[in-house]
Amino acid sequence: MTTTTNRPIPTPDERSAEFFRAAKEGRLLIKRCSNCGRNLAPQREACDACTSEALEWAEASGRGVVYSFVVMHQVLHPSFKDEVPYNVALVELDEGPRIISNLVGVANSDIRVGARVEAVFEDLSEEVAVPKFRTVAAD
Ligand SMILES: [Zn+2]
């Protein structure tokens, strides 16, 4: 495995392998409830609305808005010591679910709640890519 970062890399397991496989292909997957049709964040194991555990993967557009964000100044893990200050954003996808990620290509001081964003995929290794978001012009 070729590692392109010193940061911790997610280890895909049977519950997440399809998500990371899709991310490696530049596709963002979310979950969809087979019972009521609600769209859910990819890590959900049961439906927020009807508690059904019958969930399936669905492909999201990758587009959404910045719902909230913080700028981290503390070094909470030594692998991030050269990266502070960095942003952590809560992105509300157009399909509804909110997912936590980072915004790239924008200065932390220029991040605004409500900004339109789209997913870009950062390769962390030959097996794993993760979704990040960049700001785009409003629709
Ligand atoms: Zn449901």
mmCIF file of C-alpha atoms and ligand atoms in Angstrom:
data_model
loop_
_atom_site.group_PDB
_atom_site.id
_atom_site.type_symbol
_atom_site.label_atom_id
_atom_site.label_comp_id
_atom_site.label_asym_id
_atom_site.label_seq_id
_atom_site.Cartn_x
_atom_site.Cartn_y
_atom_site.Cartn_z
ATOM 1 C CA MET A 1 0.000 0.000 0.000
ATOM 2 C CA THR A 2 1.313 3.403 -0.955
ATOM 3 C CA THR A 3 0.515 5.975 1.674
ATOM 4 C CA THR A 4 0.242 9.593 0.619
ATOM 5 C CA THR A 5 -0.359 11.063 4.075
ATOM 6 C CA ASN A 6 0.890 10.763 7.634
ATOM 7 C CA ARG A 7 -2.639 11.261 8.905
ATOM 8 C CA PRO A 8 -4.715 8.332 10.166
ATOM 9 C CA ILE A 9 -6.381 6.469 7.282
ATOM 10 C CA PRO A 10 -9.787 4.832 7.651
ATOM 11 C CA THR A 11 -9.731 1.052 7.478
ATOM 12 C CA PRO A 12 -12.672 -0.107 5.367
ATOM 13 C CA ASP A 13 -14.684 -2.901 6.961
ATOM 14 C CA GLU A 14 -17.712 -4.814 5.731
ATOM 15 C CA ARG A 15 -20.000 -1.906 6.680
ATOM 16 C CA SER A 16 -17.921 0.795 4.984
ATOM 17 C CA ALA A 17 -16.091 -0.932 2.120
ATOM 18 C CA GLU A 18 -18.673 0.062 -0.500
ATOM 19 C CA PHE A 19 -18.554 3.699 0.622
ATOM 20 C CA PHE A 20 -14.764 3.832 0.276
ATOM 21 C CA ARG A 21 -14.791 1.881 -3.007
ATOM 22 C CA ALA A 22 -17.192 4.459 -4.455
ATOM 23 C CA ALA A 23 -15.167 7.371 -3.058
ATOM 24 C CA LYS A 24 -12.110 5.962 -4.792
ATOM 25 C CA GLU A 25 -14.159 6.180 -8.008
ATOM 26 C CA GLY A 26 -15.218 9.774 -7.260
ATOM 27 C CA ARG A 27 -18.774 8.901 -6.180
ATOM 28 C CA LEU A 28 -20.384 9.889 -2.880
ATOM 29 C CA LEU A 29 -22.673 7.275 -1.367
ATOM 30 C CA ILE A 30 -25.347 7.843 1.245
ATOM 31 C CA LYS A 31 -27.842 5.400 2.741
ATOM 32 C CA ARG A 32 -31.523 5.220 1.795
ATOM 33 C CA CYS A 33 -34.199 3.568 3.880
ATOM 34 C CA SER A 34 -35.821 0.735 1.938
ATOM 35 C CA ASN A 35 -38.926 1.046 4.133
ATOM 36 C CA CYS A 36 -39.780 4.763 3.983
ATOM 37 C CA GLY A 37 -37.347 6.169 1.412
ATOM 38 C CA ARG A 38 -35.601 8.656 3.725
ATOM 39 C CA ASN A 39 -32.041 9.583 2.767
ATOM 40 C CA LEU A 40 -29.533 9.059 5.577
ATOM 41 C CA ALA A 41 -25.914 9.805 6.358
ATOM 42 C CA PRO A 42 -23.585 7.048 5.136
ATOM 43 C CA GLN A 43 -22.661 5.808 8.615
ATOM 44 C CA ARG A 44 -26.273 5.249 9.704
ATOM 45 C CA GLU A 45 -27.250 1.685 10.568
ATOM 46 C CA ALA A 46 -30.955 2.405 11.140
ATOM 47 C CA CYS A 47 -33.462 4.897 9.744
ATOM 48 C CA ASP A 48 -33.878 8.210 11.611
ATOM 49 C CA ALA A 49 -37.572 8.295 10.720
ATOM 50 C CA CYS A 50 -38.924 4.747 11.000
ATOM 51 C CA THR A 51 -36.041 2.882 12.768
ATOM 52 C CA SER A 52 -35.915 0.291 9.978
ATOM 53 C CA GLU A 53 -32.537 -1.351 9.537
ATOM 54 C CA ALA A 54 -33.325 -2.145 5.892
ATOM 55 C CA LEU A 55 -30.993 0.430 4.349
ATOM 56 C CA GLU A 56 -29.408 0.451 0.927
ATOM 57 C CA TRP A 57 -26.605 2.505 -0.578
ATOM 58 C CA ALA A 58 -27.622 5.348 -2.857
ATOM 59 C CA GLU A 59 -25.474 7.699 -4.913
ATOM 60 C CA ALA A 60 -25.643 11.352 -3.884
ATOM 61 C CA SER A 61 -25.040 14.301 -6.208
ATOM 62 C CA GLY A 62 -22.105 15.403 -4.070
ATOM 63 C CA ARG A 63 -23.617 18.893 -3.891
ATOM 64 C CA GLY A 64 -24.828 20.705 -0.815
ATOM 65 C CA VAL A 65 -24.304 23.688 1.460
ATOM 66 C CA VAL A 66 -22.143 24.480 4.470
ATOM 67 C CA TYR A 67 -24.508 23.949 7.396
ATOM 68 C CA SER A 68 -21.922 24.782 10.076
ATOM 69 C CA PHE A 69 -18.177 24.703 10.594
ATOM 70 C CA VAL A 70 -15.413 25.164 13.142
ATOM 71 C CA VAL A 71 -11.755 26.047 12.748
ATOM 72 C CA MET A 72 -9.529 23.802 14.837
ATOM 73 C CA HIS A 73 -6.505 25.445 16.456
ATOM 74 C CA GLN A 74 -5.695 22.730 18.975
ATOM 75 C CA VAL A 75 -3.512 19.780 18.035
ATOM 76 C CA LEU A 76 -5.656 16.855 19.161
ATOM 77 C CA HIS A 77 -3.605 14.256 17.270
ATOM 78 C CA PRO A 78 0.111 14.553 16.461
ATOM 79 C CA SER A 79 -0.511 13.758 12.782
ATOM 80 C CA PHE A 80 -2.338 17.073 12.452
ATOM 81 C CA LYS A 81 0.337 19.262 14.080
ATOM 82 C CA ASP A 82 1.384 20.785 10.747
ATOM 83 C CA GLU A 83 -2.208 21.348 9.636
ATOM 84 C CA VAL A 84 -3.626 23.664 12.322
ATOM 85 C CA PRO A 85 -5.597 25.778 11.925
ATOM 86 C CA TYR A 86 -7.842 23.573 9.798
ATOM 87 C CA ASN A 87 -11.585 23.567 9.251
ATOM 88 C CA VAL A 88 -14.139 20.884 10.051
ATOM 89 C CA ALA A 89 -17.412 21.448 8.246
ATOM 90 C CA LEU A 90 -20.895 20.017 8.581
ATOM 91 C CA VAL A 91 -22.188 19.824 5.005
ATOM 92 C CA GLU A 92 -25.901 19.422 4.321
ATOM 93 C CA LEU A 93 -26.214 17.470 1.101
ATOM 94 C CA ASP A 94 -28.941 18.372 -1.390
ATOM 95 C CA GLU A 95 -30.404 14.923 -0.671
ATOM 96 C CA GLY A 96 -30.851 15.855 3.004
ATOM 97 C CA PRO A 97 -28.219 14.083 5.106
ATOM 98 C CA ARG A 98 -25.500 16.077 6.861
ATOM 99 C CA ILE A 99 -21.961 14.756 6.837
ATOM 100 C CA ILE A 100 -18.780 15.947 8.525
ATOM 101 C CA SER A 101 -15.821 16.725 6.272
ATOM 102 C CA ASN A 102 -13.308 19.446 5.466
ATOM 103 C CA LEU A 103 -13.519 22.307 2.991
ATOM 104 C CA VAL A 104 -10.587 22.595 0.606
ATOM 105 C CA GLY A 105 -9.442 25.402 -1.651
ATOM 106 C CA VAL A 106 -10.896 28.134 0.554
ATOM 107 C CA ALA A 107 -9.262 30.175 3.314
ATOM 108 C CA ASN A 108 -10.748 29.426 6.711
ATOM 109 C CA SER A 109 -11.591 33.139 7.075
ATOM 110 C CA ASP A 110 -13.647 32.998 3.852
ATOM 111 C CA ILE A 111 -15.876 30.070 4.841
ATOM 112 C CA ARG A 112 -19.545 31.049 5.133
ATOM 113 C CA VAL A 113 -22.547 29.111 6.378
ATOM 114 C CA GLY A 114 -24.844 28.534 3.424
ATOM 115 C CA ALA A 115 -22.071 28.481 0.819
ATOM 116 C CA ARG A 116 -22.683 26.034 -2.021
ATOM 117 C CA VAL A 117 -20.199 23.172 -2.102
ATOM 118 C CA GLU A 118 -19.462 20.062 -4.125
ATOM 119 C CA ALA A 119 -17.563 16.925 -3.238
ATOM 120 C CA VAL A 120 -14.001 16.314 -4.326
ATOM 121 C CA PHE A 121 -12.163 13.177 -3.370
ATOM 122 C CA GLU A 122 -8.803 13.054 -1.637
ATOM 123 C CA ASP A 123 -6.737 9.921 -2.123
ATOM 124 C CA LEU A 124 -5.224 8.813 1.172
ATOM 125 C CA SER A 125 -3.811 5.534 -0.130
ATOM 126 C CA GLU A 126 -4.196 3.198 -3.068
ATOM 127 C CA GLU A 127 -7.329 1.773 -1.426
ATOM 128 C CA VAL A 128 -8.881 4.690 0.393
ATOM 129 C CA ALA A 129 -10.192 8.072 -0.729
ATOM 130 C CA VAL A 130 -12.362 10.374 1.370
ATOM 131 C CA PRO A 131 -14.830 13.057 0.331
ATOM 132 C CA LYS A 132 -13.873 16.672 0.930
ATOM 133 C CA PHE A 133 -15.813 19.699 -0.323
ATOM 134 C CA ARG A 134 -14.927 22.793 -2.321
ATOM 135 C CA THR A 135 -17.037 25.892 -2.635
ATOM 136 C CA VAL A 136 -18.800 26.535 -5.928
ATOM 137 C CA ALA A 137 -20.881 29.396 -7.299
ATOM 138 C CA ALA A 138 -24.498 29.479 -6.160
ATOM 139 C CA ASP A 139 -26.925 27.721 -8.501
HETATM 140 ZN ZN ZN B 1 -37.248 4.696 7.189
#
